[in-house]
Amino acid sequence: MTQWNNNFPDSRFELEVPDPLKTDEYVLNMGPQHPSTHGVLRVVLKTDGEIVESATPYIGYLHRTFEKHAEHMTWPQVVPYVDRMDYLASMNNALGYALAVEKLAGIEVNERAQYLRVIVAELNRIASHLVFFGTFGLDLGAFTPFLYGFREREMILDLFEEISGGRLLYNYIWIGGVAWDAPDGWLEKVIKFCDYFEPKIKEYNDLLTFNKIFIDRTAGIGVIPEDLAINYGLSGPTLRGSGVNFDLRKNDPYGIYDRFNFNVCVGDGTRGVVGDSWNRYWVRILEMVESTKIVRQAVEQIPDGDAKETVPKNVRVPAGEIYFRTETPRGELGYYIVSDGGKNPVRVKVRAPAFSNLSVLPAVAPGTMVADLVAILGSLDIVLGEIDR
Amino acid sequence: MREYFKNIYEAVATILIGMGVTLRHLFVPSVTLQYPKEKIELPPRSRMQLYVNIDDCIGCRQCERACPVDCIEIDTIKADKDEDLGLTSNGKKKPFHVTRFDIDMSKCCFCNLCTFPCPTECIYMTPDFEYAQEDRSNLNFHFSNYTPEQVAELQKREAEKKAALAAAKANAGKKPTAN
């Protein structure tokens, strides 16, 4: 210990400095109010200079006790709450819940309603991926793609407003069918949107996907190898970005998904290496094309009929339990529902895809730069509404 | 060295491609709407505000039960046997005085579940969205057209009726013991 007096007149300012000067890791709170955490996620970073030594996500800032609420709601009343979990893909959430309850209660759904469900779910998938496309660019400093992505998303929201009345939270997919049949000319508008949307993908690729700066920021960053992805229970585009060919719509078809012809998009290492941020992004871009394919086929095949025919007036669910999983834009959304034959569910447990996807962050973060952590977090495409529920 | 210049070339080239995309957008019509000046007509299914046509309400309280967040509060008083409250527009008899029909739009979650069970279709969502208020209590909409005096009178009558019924029941209960 050396006494260090820097000529202050007051001796109180004499400082004791350890000798030799020691460096220490720096603990940094990223969030909960941070634009790149997509909601209210707090990540505690231990950094050594610019390099992240460890990253620990802390969640719960958006906890709204959905699972407890569901125990006090009647079966159809749960649907508006389900919508609010993953608010970027409400239709897909409600579809999973409706399918689970229908399977438990043995309700057959009208054909037309099933096709309408697929159309809205796939449109919602496109809308969700467009938000990802926009915000991912935004995280990495590209502002223009955000505006372009939201322009096309707005058209999907307009379509949803016309069919369901809501722009973000729809309460459209009900147990036993859908809330409304499509209005006159709606299906033609959907086809018109598909015609408009498909050429836009090329625009996105020119603007962002193959931009050299964007590739340098994302390719090779946050590589999640295949085995790590499977071990952490990743699902959806995050898993497929690591080169695992697994899509519940193909591998465990629910509803009427086995009637459509589409490809499962897998990260192929066009740029960078398989499993990095760029490939996760690329899978989502390719998936938007596949979704338009499904929408086109569904509009072509949709039969006439009354979409509300099979909606029961009082939903009666026999005692029992079920685990049902569907593929949302974020991955495998599972509902574990227990019924005792009463008016309310006894338990609704949700296996949120974004929750599992986020869990891989502490494993891939060490050794990256803080700015790259933003890219990794963005490429996981988390929605905090679903993680905290 | 070659790698270095290749990188620079690629960066500049791909940025120029992106700039070309944005440049092309200068010549297409704008998609934004100058909101307060321009407005679009919302589709009829839009869920912006709950409205109750109270003249058609029969006081069945099905909407109140359907609501997942309990934002609808209804009080009803049964009509007398000889009292005629008229018919709804689809020909249903109105058996109740609807003395209170409050909807708290600050609680409402806009799920539309209340509108489907209504037997007279008197509660529905309207596409009118411009009802921002400075005070939260102003979002509590009162739809009943009964004045407080009328309500008090009806409540008094109901209380008298109940008292009379209770007295009759007490008398009826006494009888067997008297015999």
Coordinates of C-alpha atoms in Angstrom, one line a residue:
Chain A
M1 CA 0.0 0.0 0.0
T2 CA 1.3 3.4 -0.9
Q3 CA 0.0 6.7 0.2
W4 CA -0.9 8.8 -2.7
N5 CA -1.3 12.5 -2.0
N6 CA -2.2 14.6 -5.0
N7 CA -1.6 17.9 -3.4
F8 CA -5.1 18.6 -2.2
P9 CA -5.0 21.1 0.6
D10 CA -7.3 18.9 2.6
S11 CA -5.9 15.7 3.9
R12 CA -9.3 14.0 3.7
F13 CA -8.8 13.6 0.0
E14 CA -5.8 11.4 0.5
L15 CA -6.6 8.2 -1.4
E16 CA -5.5 4.7 -0.8
V17 CA -4.9 2.9 -4.0
P18 CA -4.1 -0.8 -4.1
D19 CA -0.7 -1.5 -5.6
P20 CA -0.4 -2.8 -8.3
L21 CA -3.6 -1.5 -10.0
K22 CA -6.0 -4.4 -10.4
T23 CA -8.6 -4.7 -13.1
D24 CA -12.0 -6.2 -12.3
E25 CA -14.9 -7.4 -14.4
Y26 CA -17.6 -4.9 -15.0
V27 CA -21.2 -5.8 -14.2
L28 CA -23.7 -4.1 -16.6
N29 CA -27.4 -4.2 -16.5
M30 CA -28.8 -4.4 -20.0
G31 CA -32.5 -3.6 -19.7
P32 CA -35.2 -3.9 -18.4
Q33 CA -35.9 -0.7 -20.4
H34 CA -33.7 -1.3 -23.4
P35 CA -34.8 -1.0 -27.0
S36 CA -33.0 -4.1 -28.2
T37 CA -34.4 -6.4 -25.5
H38 CA -37.8 -6.4 -27.3
G39 CA -39.8 -5.8 -24.2
V40 CA -38.8 -5.8 -20.6
L41 CA -35.9 -8.3 -20.4
R42 CA -33.0 -7.6 -18.0
V43 CA -29.7 -9.2 -18.9
V44 CA -27.0 -8.9 -16.4
L45 CA -23.7 -8.9 -18.2
K46 CA -20.3 -9.4 -16.7
T47 CA -17.9 -7.8 -19.2
D48 CA -14.2 -7.6 -19.5
G49 CA -13.9 -4.5 -21.5
E50 CA -16.0 -5.0 -24.6
I51 CA -16.1 -8.8 -24.2
V52 CA -19.0 -10.5 -22.5
E53 CA -17.9 -13.0 -19.9
S54 CA -21.3 -14.1 -18.9
A55 CA -24.9 -13.0 -19.6
T56 CA -27.8 -13.9 -17.3
P57 CA -31.3 -13.1 -18.4
Y58 CA -33.7 -12.1 -15.6
I59 CA -37.4 -12.3 -16.5
G60 CA -40.7 -11.6 -14.9
Y61 CA -41.2 -7.9 -15.6
L62 CA -44.2 -8.6 -17.7
H63 CA -45.8 -11.4 -15.6
R64 CA -49.5 -11.1 -15.8
T65 CA -50.5 -14.5 -14.2
F66 CA -52.1 -15.8 -17.3
E67 CA -52.0 -19.4 -16.1
K68 CA -53.7 -18.5 -12.8
H69 CA -56.3 -16.4 -14.6
A70 CA -57.2 -19.2 -16.9
E71 CA -58.2 -21.3 -13.9
H72 CA -61.0 -18.8 -13.2
M73 CA -62.2 -18.3 -16.7
T74 CA -64.7 -20.4 -18.6
W75 CA -63.2 -22.3 -21.6
P76 CA -64.1 -19.6 -24.3
Q77 CA -63.1 -16.8 -22.0
V78 CA -59.5 -18.0 -21.9
V79 CA -59.0 -17.2 -25.6
P80 CA -58.6 -13.4 -25.2
Y81 CA -56.0 -14.1 -22.5
V82 CA -54.2 -16.5 -24.8
D83 CA -54.1 -13.8 -27.5
R84 CA -52.1 -11.6 -25.1
M85 CA -49.2 -14.0 -24.6
D86 CA -47.4 -13.7 -27.9
Y87 CA -49.0 -10.5 -29.0
L88 CA -47.2 -10.6 -32.4
A89 CA -48.9 -13.9 -33.3
S90 CA -52.2 -13.9 -31.5
M91 CA -53.8 -16.1 -34.1
N92 CA -51.3 -18.9 -33.7
N93 CA -51.6 -18.8 -29.9
A94 CA -55.4 -19.1 -30.1
L95 CA -55.1 -21.8 -32.7
G96 CA -53.0 -24.0 -30.4
Y97 CA -55.4 -23.5 -27.5
A98 CA -58.5 -24.1 -29.6
L99 CA -57.1 -27.3 -31.1
A100 CA -56.0 -28.6 -27.6
V101 CA -59.5 -28.0 -26.1
E102 CA -61.2 -29.5 -29.2
K103 CA -59.1 -32.6 -29.0
L104 CA -59.8 -33.0 -25.3
A105 CA -63.6 -32.3 -25.7
G106 CA -63.8 -34.3 -29.0
I107 CA -65.3 -31.4 -31.0
E108 CA -65.2 -31.8 -34.8
V109 CA -64.6 -28.5 -36.6
N110 CA -66.2 -27.4 -39.8
E111 CA -64.0 -27.7 -42.9
R112 CA -64.4 -24.0 -43.9
A113 CA -63.5 -22.9 -40.4
Q114 CA -60.4 -25.1 -40.5
Y115 CA -59.2 -23.5 -43.7
L116 CA -59.9 -20.0 -42.5
R117 CA -57.9 -20.8 -39.4
V118 CA -54.9 -21.9 -41.5
I119 CA -55.2 -18.7 -43.7
V120 CA -55.2 -16.4 -40.7
A121 CA -52.5 -18.3 -38.8
E122 CA -50.1 -18.3 -41.8
L123 CA -50.8 -14.6 -42.4
N124 CA -50.0 -13.9 -38.8
R125 CA -46.8 -15.9 -39.2
I126 CA -45.8 -13.6 -42.1
A127 CA -46.7 -10.5 -40.0
S128 CA -44.7 -11.8 -37.0
H129 CA -41.7 -12.5 -39.2
L130 CA -42.0 -9.0 -40.7
V131 CA -41.8 -7.5 -37.3
F132 CA -38.7 -9.6 -36.7
F133 CA -37.2 -8.5 -40.0
G134 CA -37.8 -4.9 -39.1
T135 CA -36.6 -4.9 -35.5
F136 CA -33.6 -7.1 -36.3
G137 CA -32.5 -4.5 -38.8
L138 CA -33.2 -1.8 -36.2
D139 CA -31.1 -3.6 -33.6
L140 CA -28.1 -3.6 -36.0
G141 CA -28.6 0.0 -37.0
A142 CA -30.6 -0.3 -40.2
F143 CA -33.7 1.8 -40.0
T144 CA -35.2 1.6 -43.4
P145 CA -36.1 -2.2 -43.4
F146 CA -38.2 -1.5 -40.3
L147 CA -40.4 0.9 -42.2
Y148 CA -40.7 -1.4 -45.2
G149 CA -41.5 -4.4 -43.0
F150 CA -44.2 -2.5 -41.2
R151 CA -45.7 -1.3 -44.4
E152 CA -46.5 -4.9 -45.5
R153 CA -47.5 -5.9 -42.0
E154 CA -50.0 -3.1 -41.9
M155 CA -51.8 -4.7 -44.9
I156 CA -52.1 -8.0 -43.0
L157 CA -53.4 -6.1 -40.0
D158 CA -56.0 -4.5 -42.3
L159 CA -57.1 -7.9 -43.5
F160 CA -57.4 -9.1 -39.9
E161 CA -59.3 -6.1 -38.9
E162 CA -61.8 -6.8 -41.7
I163 CA -62.3 -10.4 -40.8
S164 CA -62.1 -10.3 -37.0
G165 CA -62.4 -6.6 -35.9
G166 CA -59.1 -6.5 -34.1
R167 CA -55.8 -5.3 -35.3
L168 CA -53.5 -7.0 -32.7
L169 CA -55.6 -9.1 -30.4
Y170 CA -58.2 -10.9 -32.4
N171 CA -60.2 -13.4 -30.4
Y172 CA -61.0 -14.8 -33.8
I173 CA -60.2 -18.5 -33.5
W174 CA -62.8 -20.0 -31.1
I175 CA -63.2 -23.4 -29.6
G176 CA -65.1 -25.3 -32.4
G177 CA -64.5 -22.9 -35.2
V178 CA -64.0 -19.2 -35.8
A179 CA -65.9 -16.1 -34.7
W180 CA -67.0 -15.0 -38.1
D181 CA -67.0 -16.2 -41.6
A182 CA -64.8 -14.2 -44.0
P183 CA -66.6 -11.1 -45.4
D184 CA -67.4 -10.9 -49.1
G185 CA -64.3 -10.4 -51.2
W186 CA -61.9 -11.1 -48.3
L187 CA -60.3 -14.2 -49.8
E188 CA -59.6 -12.3 -53.1
K189 CA -57.9 -9.6 -51.0
V190 CA -55.7 -12.2 -49.4
I191 CA -54.6 -13.5 -52.9
K192 CA -54.1 -9.9 -53.9
F193 CA -51.8 -9.4 -50.9
C194 CA -49.9 -12.6 -51.7
D195 CA -49.3 -11.3 -55.3
Y196 CA -48.1 -8.0 -53.8
F197 CA -46.0 -9.5 -51.1
E198 CA -43.9 -12.1 -53.0
P199 CA -41.9 -9.6 -55.0
K200 CA -41.2 -7.7 -51.8
I201 CA -39.0 -10.5 -50.5
K202 CA -36.5 -9.7 -53.2
E203 CA -36.6 -6.1 -52.0
Y204 CA -35.9 -7.1 -48.5
N205 CA -33.0 -9.3 -49.6
D206 CA -31.5 -6.4 -51.6
L207 CA -32.0 -4.0 -48.8
L208 CA -30.8 -6.0 -45.8
T209 CA -30.2 -9.8 -46.3
F210 CA -27.2 -9.6 -48.6
N211 CA -25.9 -6.3 -47.4
K212 CA -22.2 -6.7 -46.7
I213 CA -22.3 -4.7 -43.5
F214 CA -25.3 -6.7 -42.3
I215 CA -23.6 -10.0 -43.1
D216 CA -20.5 -8.9 -41.3
R217 CA -22.5 -8.1 -38.2
T218 CA -24.5 -11.4 -38.2
A219 CA -22.6 -14.1 -40.0
G220 CA -20.6 -16.3 -37.6
I221 CA -22.0 -14.4 -34.6
G222 CA -23.7 -16.5 -31.9
V223 CA -23.2 -19.9 -33.4
I224 CA -25.5 -22.4 -31.9
P225 CA -24.4 -25.9 -33.0
E226 CA -27.0 -28.6 -33.7
D227 CA -26.5 -30.5 -30.4
L228 CA -26.5 -27.4 -28.3
A229 CA -29.8 -26.3 -29.9
I230 CA -31.4 -29.6 -29.2
N231 CA -30.1 -29.8 -25.7
Y232 CA -31.6 -26.4 -24.8
G233 CA -35.0 -27.4 -26.3
L234 CA -34.9 -24.7 -29.0
S235 CA -37.7 -24.8 -31.5
G236 CA -39.0 -23.0 -34.5
P237 CA -36.8 -21.0 -36.8
T238 CA -34.1 -20.7 -34.1
L239 CA -33.7 -24.5 -34.2
R240 CA -34.0 -24.7 -37.9
G241 CA -31.3 -22.0 -38.2
S242 CA -29.0 -24.6 -36.6
G243 CA -29.7 -27.0 -39.5
V244 CA -32.2 -29.2 -37.7
N245 CA -35.0 -30.1 -40.1
F246 CA -37.9 -30.1 -37.6
D247 CA -41.2 -28.3 -38.1
L248 CA -44.3 -29.5 -36.3
R249 CA -46.4 -28.6 -39.3
K250 CA -44.6 -31.4 -41.2
N251 CA -43.3 -33.7 -38.5
D252 CA -46.4 -33.8 -36.3
P253 CA -49.2 -32.3 -38.5
Y254 CA -52.0 -30.8 -36.6
G255 CA -55.3 -29.5 -38.0
I256 CA -55.2 -29.7 -41.8
Y257 CA -51.6 -28.9 -42.3
D258 CA -50.9 -32.3 -43.9
R259 CA -53.0 -31.2 -46.9
F260 CA -50.6 -28.5 -48.0
N261 CA -47.4 -28.7 -50.0
F262 CA -44.6 -26.6 -48.6
N263 CA -40.9 -26.9 -47.7
V264 CA -39.4 -26.8 -44.3
C265 CA -36.7 -24.1 -44.4
V266 CA -33.4 -24.9 -42.8
G267 CA -30.3 -22.8 -42.3
D268 CA -28.1 -23.7 -45.2
G269 CA -25.0 -21.6 -44.6
T270 CA -25.5 -19.5 -47.7
R271 CA -23.6 -16.9 -45.8
G272 CA -21.7 -17.5 -42.6
V273 CA -21.9 -20.8 -40.9
V274 CA -25.0 -22.9 -40.1
G275 CA -26.4 -21.9 -36.7
D276 CA -25.3 -18.3 -36.6
S277 CA -27.5 -15.2 -36.4
W278 CA -27.6 -14.7 -40.2
N279 CA -28.9 -18.2 -40.8
R280 CA -31.6 -17.8 -38.2
Y281 CA -32.6 -14.6 -40.0
W282 CA -32.5 -16.3 -43.4
V283 CA -34.8 -19.1 -42.2
R284 CA -37.5 -16.6 -41.3
I285 CA -37.2 -14.8 -44.6
L286 CA -37.6 -18.1 -46.4
E287 CA -40.5 -19.1 -44.2
M288 CA -42.4 -16.0 -45.3
V289 CA -42.3 -17.3 -48.8
E290 CA -43.5 -20.8 -47.7
S291 CA -46.3 -19.2 -45.7
T292 CA -47.6 -17.4 -48.8
K293 CA -47.6 -20.7 -50.6
I294 CA -49.7 -22.3 -47.8
V295 CA -52.1 -19.3 -47.9
R296 CA -52.5 -19.6 -51.6
Q297 CA -53.3 -23.3 -51.4
A298 CA -55.7 -22.8 -48.6
V299 CA -57.6 -20.1 -50.5
E300 CA -57.7 -22.4 -53.5
Q301 CA -59.0 -25.4 -51.6
I302 CA -61.4 -23.7 -49.2
P303 CA -64.9 -25.2 -49.4
D304 CA -68.2 -23.3 -49.0
G305 CA -70.2 -23.7 -45.8
D306 CA -71.0 -22.1 -42.5
A307 CA -67.8 -21.5 -40.5
K308 CA -69.7 -21.1 -37.3
E309 CA -71.6 -24.3 -37.6
T310 CA -69.6 -26.3 -35.1
V311 CA -69.1 -23.6 -32.4
P312 CA -70.8 -25.1 -29.3
K313 CA -73.0 -22.8 -27.3
N314 CA -71.7 -24.2 -24.0
V315 CA -68.3 -25.7 -24.2
R316 CA -68.4 -28.9 -22.2
V317 CA -65.0 -30.5 -21.7
P318 CA -64.9 -34.0 -20.1
A319 CA -62.5 -34.7 -17.3
G320 CA -59.0 -35.4 -18.6
E321 CA -55.7 -33.9 -19.5
I322 CA -53.9 -33.2 -22.8
Y323 CA -50.6 -31.8 -24.1
F324 CA -51.0 -30.3 -27.5
R325 CA -48.2 -28.6 -29.4
T326 CA -48.4 -26.3 -32.4
E327 CA -45.8 -24.4 -34.5
T328 CA -46.0 -20.7 -33.9
P329 CA -43.6 -18.2 -35.6
R330 CA -41.4 -18.6 -32.5
G331 CA -41.4 -22.3 -32.3
E332 CA -43.2 -25.1 -30.4
L333 CA -46.1 -23.8 -28.4
G334 CA -47.4 -26.4 -26.1
Y335 CA -50.6 -26.4 -24.0
Y336 CA -50.9 -28.7 -21.1
I337 CA -54.6 -28.6 -20.1
V338 CA -56.3 -30.4 -17.2
S339 CA -60.1 -30.5 -17.0
D340 CA -62.3 -31.9 -14.3
G341 CA -65.4 -31.7 -16.4
G342 CA -66.4 -28.3 -15.0
K343 CA -66.9 -24.9 -16.5
N344 CA -63.3 -23.8 -16.0
P345 CA -60.0 -25.4 -16.8
V346 CA -58.2 -26.8 -13.7
R347 CA -54.8 -26.0 -15.2
V348 CA -53.5 -24.4 -18.3
K349 CA -49.8 -24.7 -18.5
V350 CA -48.0 -23.2 -21.4
R351 CA -44.7 -24.3 -22.9
A352 CA -43.6 -21.0 -24.4
P353 CA -41.2 -21.3 -27.3
A354 CA -39.5 -18.0 -26.7
F355 CA -38.8 -19.0 -23.1
S356 CA -36.8 -22.0 -24.2
N357 CA -35.2 -20.1 -27.0
L358 CA -34.0 -17.4 -24.5
S359 CA -32.5 -20.1 -22.2
V360 CA -29.7 -20.6 -24.7
L361 CA -28.4 -17.1 -24.3
P362 CA -26.0 -17.7 -21.3
A363 CA -24.5 -20.6 -23.3
V364 CA -23.7 -18.6 -26.5
A365 CA -23.0 -15.2 -25.0
P366 CA -19.5 -15.7 -23.4
G367 CA -16.8 -14.4 -25.6
T368 CA -18.9 -12.2 -27.8
M369 CA -18.9 -8.4 -27.9
V370 CA -21.7 -6.5 -26.2
A371 CA -22.9 -5.2 -29.6
D372 CA -22.9 -8.8 -30.9
L373 CA -25.1 -9.8 -28.0
V374 CA -27.7 -7.5 -29.3
A375 CA -27.5 -9.3 -32.6
I376 CA -27.8 -12.7 -30.9
L377 CA -30.8 -11.6 -28.8
G378 CA -32.5 -10.1 -31.9
S379 CA -32.0 -13.3 -33.9
L380 CA -33.6 -15.4 -31.2
D381 CA -36.8 -13.3 -31.8
I382 CA -38.1 -13.4 -28.3
V383 CA -41.4 -11.8 -27.2
L384 CA -41.5 -11.1 -23.5
G385 CA -45.2 -11.3 -23.3
E386 CA -44.9 -15.0 -24.0
I387 CA -41.9 -15.6 -21.8
D388 CA -43.4 -14.0 -18.7
R389 CA -47.1 -14.8 -19.5
Chain B
M1 CA -4.6 -6.9 -49.6
R2 CA -6.9 -8.2 -52.3
E3 CA -9.3 -9.3 -49.6
Y4 CA -9.3 -5.7 -48.1
F5 CA -10.3 -4.1 -51.4
K6 CA -12.8 -6.8 -52.1
N7 CA -14.5 -6.1 -48.8
I8 CA -14.7 -2.4 -49.5
Y9 CA -16.0 -3.1 -53.0
E10 CA -18.7 -5.4 -51.7
A11 CA -19.8 -3.1 -48.9
V12 CA -20.1 -0.1 -51.3
A13 CA -21.8 -2.3 -54.0
T14 CA -24.4 -3.8 -51.7
I15 CA -25.1 -0.4 -50.1
L16 CA -25.7 1.1 -53.5
I17 CA -28.2 -1.8 -54.3
G18 CA -30.0 -1.0 -51.1
M19 CA -30.0 2.7 -51.9
G20 CA -31.4 1.8 -55.3
V21 CA -34.4 0.2 -53.6
T22 CA -35.0 3.3 -51.5
L23 CA -34.6 5.5 -54.5
R24 CA -37.3 3.6 -56.4
H25 CA -39.6 4.3 -53.5
L26 CA -39.4 8.0 -54.2
F27 CA -41.6 7.4 -57.3
V28 CA -44.4 5.3 -55.8
P29 CA -47.4 6.8 -54.0
S30 CA -47.1 7.3 -50.3
V31 CA -48.8 4.7 -48.1
T32 CA -49.0 6.8 -44.9
L33 CA -52.1 8.7 -43.9
Q34 CA -52.0 12.2 -42.3
Y35 CA -54.3 11.1 -39.5
P36 CA -56.2 14.0 -38.0
K37 CA -56.7 15.5 -41.5
E38 CA -57.4 12.3 -43.3
K39 CA -59.3 9.4 -41.9
I40 CA -60.1 6.0 -43.3
E41 CA -63.4 4.3 -42.8
L42 CA -62.9 1.3 -40.6
P43 CA -64.5 -2.0 -41.4
P44 CA -67.9 -2.7 -39.8
R45 CA -66.5 -5.4 -37.6
S46 CA -63.9 -3.0 -36.0
R47 CA -63.9 -3.3 -32.2
M48 CA -63.3 0.2 -30.9
Q49 CA -66.1 1.1 -28.5
L50 CA -68.9 -0.9 -26.9
Y51 CA -72.4 0.6 -27.5
V52 CA -75.7 -0.5 -25.9
N53 CA -79.0 0.2 -27.5
I54 CA -80.8 0.3 -24.2
D55 CA -84.3 0.4 -25.7
D56 CA -83.7 -3.2 -26.9
C57 CA -82.2 -4.5 -23.7
I58 CA -84.2 -7.2 -21.9
G59 CA -81.9 -7.3 -18.8
C60 CA -80.9 -11.0 -19.3
R61 CA -77.4 -10.2 -18.1
Q62 CA -75.8 -12.7 -20.5
C63 CA -73.2 -10.1 -21.6
E64 CA -72.2 -9.5 -18.0
R65 CA -71.6 -13.2 -17.5
A66 CA -69.7 -13.6 -20.7
C67 CA -67.2 -10.7 -19.9
P68 CA -63.8 -12.1 -18.9
V69 CA -62.8 -8.9 -17.1
D70 CA -66.2 -7.9 -15.5
C71 CA -66.4 -4.5 -17.1
I72 CA -70.2 -4.6 -17.5
E73 CA -72.3 -4.0 -14.5
I74 CA -76.1 -4.4 -14.7
D75 CA -78.8 -3.9 -12.1
T76 CA -82.4 -5.0 -12.9
I77 CA -85.7 -4.8 -11.1
K78 CA -88.5 -7.1 -12.1
A79 CA -91.5 -5.5 -13.7
D80 CA -95.0 -5.9 -12.1
K81 CA -97.3 -8.4 -13.6
D82 CA -99.6 -5.7 -15.0
E83 CA -96.8 -3.4 -16.1
D84 CA -96.0 -3.4 -19.7
L85 CA -92.4 -2.3 -20.6
G86 CA -93.0 -2.7 -24.3
L87 CA -91.3 -5.0 -26.9
T88 CA -87.8 -4.9 -28.3
S89 CA -87.3 -4.4 -32.0
N90 CA -87.2 -8.1 -32.6
G91 CA -90.4 -8.7 -30.7
K92 CA -89.2 -9.9 -27.3
K93 CA -91.0 -8.9 -24.2
K94 CA -89.0 -6.8 -21.7
P95 CA -89.5 -8.3 -18.3
F96 CA -87.0 -6.1 -16.4
H97 CA -86.4 -2.5 -15.6
V98 CA -82.7 -2.1 -16.4
T99 CA -81.9 0.5 -13.8
R100 CA -78.2 0.4 -14.3
F101 CA -76.1 -0.6 -17.4
D102 CA -72.6 0.6 -16.9
I103 CA -69.6 -0.3 -19.1
D104 CA -66.2 0.7 -17.9
M105 CA -64.3 1.1 -21.2
S106 CA -61.0 1.5 -19.3
K107 CA -61.4 -2.1 -18.1
C108 CA -62.7 -3.5 -21.4
C109 CA -60.3 -5.9 -23.2
F110 CA -62.1 -5.5 -26.6
C111 CA -62.6 -9.3 -27.0
N112 CA -66.2 -9.0 -28.2
L113 CA -67.4 -12.0 -26.2
C114 CA -70.3 -10.0 -24.8
T115 CA -71.9 -9.2 -28.1
F116 CA -72.5 -12.8 -29.3
P117 CA -74.8 -14.1 -26.5
C118 CA -77.1 -11.1 -26.6
P119 CA -80.6 -12.3 -27.7
T120 CA -81.6 -9.0 -29.0
E121 CA -78.3 -7.9 -30.5
C122 CA -78.5 -4.7 -28.5
I123 CA -74.8 -4.6 -27.3
Y124 CA -72.3 -4.3 -30.1
M125 CA -68.9 -2.8 -31.0
T126 CA -68.8 0.3 -33.0
P127 CA -65.9 1.6 -35.2
D128 CA -65.8 4.9 -33.4
F129 CA -62.4 5.2 -31.7
E130 CA -62.1 8.9 -30.9
Y131 CA -63.2 8.9 -27.3
A132 CA -60.0 9.7 -25.3
Q133 CA -60.7 11.3 -22.0
E134 CA -58.7 13.3 -19.5
D135 CA -60.2 11.5 -16.5
R136 CA -60.5 7.8 -16.2
S137 CA -64.0 8.0 -14.6
N138 CA -65.3 9.5 -17.9
L139 CA -64.6 6.2 -19.6
N140 CA -67.4 4.6 -17.4
F141 CA -70.3 4.8 -19.8
H142 CA -73.8 4.8 -18.4
F143 CA -76.4 3.5 -20.8
S144 CA -79.5 3.2 -18.6
N145 CA -82.1 5.9 -19.1
Y146 CA -83.6 5.8 -15.7
T147 CA -83.2 8.8 -13.5
P148 CA -81.9 8.3 -9.9
E149 CA -85.4 9.3 -8.6
Q150 CA -87.1 6.6 -10.8
V151 CA -84.5 4.1 -9.6
A152 CA -85.1 5.0 -5.9
E153 CA -88.9 4.6 -6.5
L154 CA -88.5 1.3 -8.1
Q155 CA -86.2 0.1 -5.4
K156 CA -88.7 1.2 -2.8
R157 CA -91.4 -0.7 -4.6
E158 CA -89.2 -3.8 -4.8
A159 CA -88.4 -3.6 -1.1
E160 CA -92.1 -3.3 -0.2
K161 CA -92.9 -6.2 -2.5
K162 CA -90.2 -8.3 -0.8
A163 CA -91.4 -7.3 2.6
A164 CA -95.0 -8.3 1.7
L165 CA -93.7 -11.6 0.3
A166 CA -91.7 -12.3 3.4
A167 CA -94.8 -11.5 5.6
A168 CA -97.0 -13.8 3.5
K169 CA -94.4 -16.5 3.8
A170 CA -94.1 -16.0 7.5
N171 CA -97.9 -16.2 7.8
A172 CA -97.9 -19.3 5.6
G173 CA -95.3 -20.8 7.8
K174 CA -97.3 -20.1 10.9
K175 CA -100.5 -21.7 9.6
P176 CA -99.5 -25.4 10.1
T177 CA -98.4 -24.7 13.7
A178 CA -101.7 -23.0 14.4
N179 CA -103.6 -26.0 13.1

